[in-house]
Each structure stands twice: as structure tokens, then as C-alpha cells.
């Protein structure tokens, strides 16, 4: 095929892709992450980079004791569950359990470059990393949870090794390098790897204690922190030698010629000959702390871990990540700002309050947190008096459901009850809490699975009959309705809808179509429509809550009248501006309902996208639905977030998903423009502000918040006129330079300029582009020319991102 024909084909392909890409700006998703524990740390050029267990990476200045920035998916990280970090001598290497490896060259400078490693890795579940310079090149080894170890050589993903190659165990806990020798620690034993040969020992046969961390000393010797003390590898005798202690040591760090060893989260020892204890910061009164990592820096030795309230009890708990100086017991613990939710759980319930603050609840029930766009509001206090307290019921009762109703937030703690939280009108003002259980209020339900607000400020509390806690009484559960929220403990303020009304006792979702009409999704039964006042009354009439004589219930709706969505398992219901009903479960259905005829009219159905031309969803299971201020419908599925832009009979479907989920999608249907800083994992819940201007979604790996301007798709119009030229780009010409037009770019208006291939991997990035000419020469960061084909270019300025396609033709 000749050059001209190649360029014509690429240009034609680009022309086909551009309309889909340019339909709307990429929404600006703000990641919401729990900053509950420092899980790894490394010092680079006078800064400390602290990896958080679920919250990305914090850049910390030990001189000023200030957080300089917080790195997350939106700023280029591959994941948020940071497990391990190392300085390879060339780059800061970060291993994440939810997104592979991120390597940062020149961190904290204008020349900073972030490179993601994903497609060529043996697994994205990275547990540990180590690296070193070999001549002028860099070699990185990484361990995974189930897929052995792998190598990144000279910036490129290389070979990986599993038990098929002689590795003792495919689950790897730690790795360390000493020259050409690689040592690998696993749950079942350890392996040495040199000259492409593994030599392995298992703990059971050799009687060796479990290795929890590995470190290389200044003299090249390998040390191990184990369940039975600190040990050093005797290369001559090929055995571990006891050095210090017999207790459990969890972390090691080299400090000059000495080794620092952290014992079981509470004691730091400096080993330079004999081991000497080092003073560590103490927790403030009423709080306790764990130490997870030790990191020497030019400004002294620093520690990190988690900080929690002592009144939270045992088990999982809400916590804050902290850093502190070693050597002084009176040194303060510097709690890192952020969301204090449970260490072991994930985000679940989601809602947007009346002041548009985004609220999330912990799946383990350990905390509640709100983000107003500038700061976190954390609730991690145990309730002490049932009806007069500030805080949560208990810890361990999952916050599965949350809703906004009027000025209040309602949330459940599973098997315990319902909490109502009315935030203070002004910062520092009085809050109002009401904690309702079957024992102190008319509430009958403790196994709460869903909540829904009412336009008048009430709330629908939906039961889960599978809740074993309630015993045989579960057969009687249905929906409790608090219709007078100003008197939550009065019997006259409540109504109970029985299973006879609903047809079943597991209520998956509820939605108030208007003041007098409510929809319920009943598991195994279908959708039920309740008209509180009956067909002869309207939405402006006084609601006859406790008078069942005028109630009108629809028959159970089993389908949309023409589709295949199973209405007996609907997870979310909403009503569009045109009055159509949307129901999401095993797909998404749209229909009209005539109450006088009890008749359903089918309007459409969408399943997981299965071909190029038919609109479809990212995932098959719908978990949340909400309309925004522009009458666009947002759909949360098990594959990410879709947006339906509806204009009469025309429908545009946008898709946003995380990097890991994107890798499992059918690449025929999606380009890298679908990749967004979503949390990934198991998506849980979706909340929308009353005015449709803010959206929040949650998963077990975190959450994101999105502000929605009027008539836009998540950003302003700053870069709407930008374009790339020449396009196609003649990558085979040595002097070729790509330029950026239609946009003012200078030192006062810099741009983040990123080039990605169609698998979502960044091949080039300039974090501070200050000119619109000669923005790229067609080479990767390593100086290699990219291959011919289509690329995605992301142009970000003043927090607004525009996506362009670029054809490179040789």
C-alpha cells in the first residue's frame, strides 16, 4: 500500500471518529477518595510522596509541613489504591491495586511526565514495586496478586514470570533488588531470581518466618522484616540470619548505613550494630494511631499511618492518614486533609444536600463525609444517646442507602435504623440529629435497603426481607413513610405500607413522581404505582397519607410493554421532563403509563452495547438514574457512567468509565475518549442535586463529583475552538511539528497536552505547555517515533478538557 493511500485511509477513519468525539466536552470529574491511611512513602528531591491505601498520592513538603498537591486519576495516576512506591534512580514508580503502574519523571517540576503502564502488564493488581538504574537504562520489577512478577525494561513492558516459570507462588507480597539478584516474598515462601533462574523455599518446610517487607542496605545486603524479627540474607551461606528481635516487624527503610525497622505498627528501631529504639509521635487525647510506613528524608525520618477515635470500638473504623517526625515523642501527628471513611470498606450511599455538598457513606458503616468543593465535613462519632446525640448509631452497620429530602439528609445503618442529619445553616452552627430505630420510634424496619425523598420533605424507608437480624418478623415488613419530618418520633407522623399493598417485602427502589404519586420496585413482583389520594385528586390537594380508602394502586408491571428488561429486579426509577418513566435493572427501559387505563406504552429499551450503530450502555446492570438541569439522563451501570442527551427522537449516548473497566470493553465500540477518572471497582450509587447542577457517584474504590453547567456537558467553552494542524500529521518527516490552533497559550495560560493511543495509554504528555507552536514532534517521552494510526489528544486549560483525534501517517 502506498503512502498517499495510507494517509487517505487514516484521514477517512479520523473523519468518522471526530463527530462522536466532538459532540461534547469531557466532563470534569472530581475524584472523591478516602484519605484514611498512608500505605507507602518515598522521599524524592526534598519532598515526601505518601501513597494512600485508597486515596492516590500526596506530595508533602517536610520543611513547611504542608501538603503541596494531591495526585489522583484526574491528574494522571493509573489508580487510587496505592500499595507500593519506589525511586528507581530515574523515576518515581507507584504500584496500585486498581490500575497497574504509574511512573513519574521529574516529579514536582515543570518537566514532570506521568507514564501509565497497563496493557503490557501481567496484571493491574500490583502489590509491590522495586527498581534501579542499569547503566543508563531503568529496570523495574513488579509483583502482582495472582499473576506472578513482571519486568519493565527501558520504559517498556517486558517479560513476566509465574509458577509455570519456576516462581514459588503467583501471589507476590514484596520484591527487592541487590545488583542482579531479585528476591521475591510470597505468602507461602520466598524465591531468589538471578541469571533467569528461580530458587525457592517455602515457609513450612524451612521453618522460616513470613517475610512482610524487604529492603537493600547501603552495602547491597538484603534485609527482611518478618513475623519473627528482622533478618539479613547471608549470600555466602544462602540463609537468613537473625539481626534484631523476635516480634512482628512490618516495614524497613534504609537511613544511611543504618536500617530502620518498624515493629507491628507501634515501635521504631534504628539498627546500626545493636538496635536502638527511636521515639515516635503520640496520638492526641481521645485518639489512637497506627504506624504503617517509615521513610527517611533529607529533613529527617518521617512516619505515616492512620489516626482514629478511641470511642469507635474495635474492628474497622473511620480514620485519617497522617505524617509525623520520628525522634520526638512530642512531635505532632499531621493529619492529612480529606475524607475520613472506613479503612476496610468502600463508598456506598450517595446524595447531594440542599447546599449542593456531595455526601458519601461508608459500606462498613464507619463514617459519613460531605464535600462542598473546598473542604470535607467528616462525621465519625459514635452516638451515645438514642434521640439526643451527634454522630452515628454504631460501626459495622453499612450505610447502604442515602437520600436528600428538603434540608435533610437521611441515611441508614443496616440492621440498626434510620438517621436524619440536618447540617448547620452556617459553618460552626448547630446541627440536628435524629436517630430512629424500631425501639425508640414508630419505625418498624431495621433492615433498610433503599431510601427515597418526598417533595414535601418526608422519606420512604424500604425494607429488605432478607435481613436475618429481624428474624421471623421480616415477613411483615414493607415500606415505612415518614411524612411529617418535623415530628419524627410521633406515631401520627408515620405510615406503614404493608406487603399486601406492595405485593412483596423486598423493596429495591422508590421514586416520587410528584407529591401524590410514588413508584416502588418490588423484588420478584415488578413495579407498583401508588396514588396517595386516588385518581380524582391532583398533586396540589392535601395528601391523605393515613386514609387508605382513597388510595389507588396499579397492578404489578412486569415489563415495559415491548422490551426485555426484567421489572421484577429494577434497581432505579426516575421520571423524565416529558413524563416518561425510566426503569433500570437488567438494562434500561422507557415507557409511558396511563393510570386511568392501567396501560403501559413502550418507548424504548437499552442493553449493554453490542454493535457499532445501536446505542447501548457500558454495562448490563443499571444501579442509578438521575436527570440533570439540562434534561440529560445519567445512568450508572456496572461498567461506568452513561449520559443520554435526548432531543426529540434523536439520542446521543456518551460513555465514561475507568481505565481498568475500559480494558475489558469491546474495543470496536469505544475509543480512549471514554476513559475518565472514575473510581472503578463495583459501582454502588448515584445522587443528583435538587437543581440538577451536581452529580455524585460511588463505588467500593471511591467516588467522583461532577458539576453540570447549564447547556453544557461538564465544562466551560474555553477550548471549544481549538484544533490540531497538520492533521494528518506526517510523522515520518524529521522536521515535522504539530501545532495547536484556535487557543491562546502562553505562560499565563498554560495547557496540559496529552497524546494517547486507542488503548488508553499515554504516549506523550507535557504538563505545562506554554506555546501553541511545535507542541509535539511525533515521538514518545523516550524519543521513539510513534506508529502510524489514530491517536486521541487531550487539551486541558483552566480545568477544562477538550478531546481531539489525530491521525499520524507515514
mmCIF file of C-alpha atoms in Angstrom, residues 183 229 459 644 685 707:
data_model
loop_
_atom_site.group_PDB
_atom_site.id
_atom_site.type_symbol
_atom_site.label_atom_id
_atom_site.label_comp_id
_atom_site.label_asym_id
_atom_site.label_seq_id
_atom_site.Cartn_x
_atom_site.Cartn_y
_atom_site.Cartn_z
ATOM 1 C CA UNK A 183 14.339 -11.509 45.993
ATOM 2 C CA UNK A 229 12.009 -10.301 63.816
ATOM 3 C CA UNK A 459 -38.782 9.952 53.316
ATOM 4 C CA UNK A 644 -28.335 10.214 27.369
ATOM 5 C CA UNK A 685 -24.952 4.576 43.951
ATOM 6 C CA UNK A 707 -20.626 19.930 38.351
#
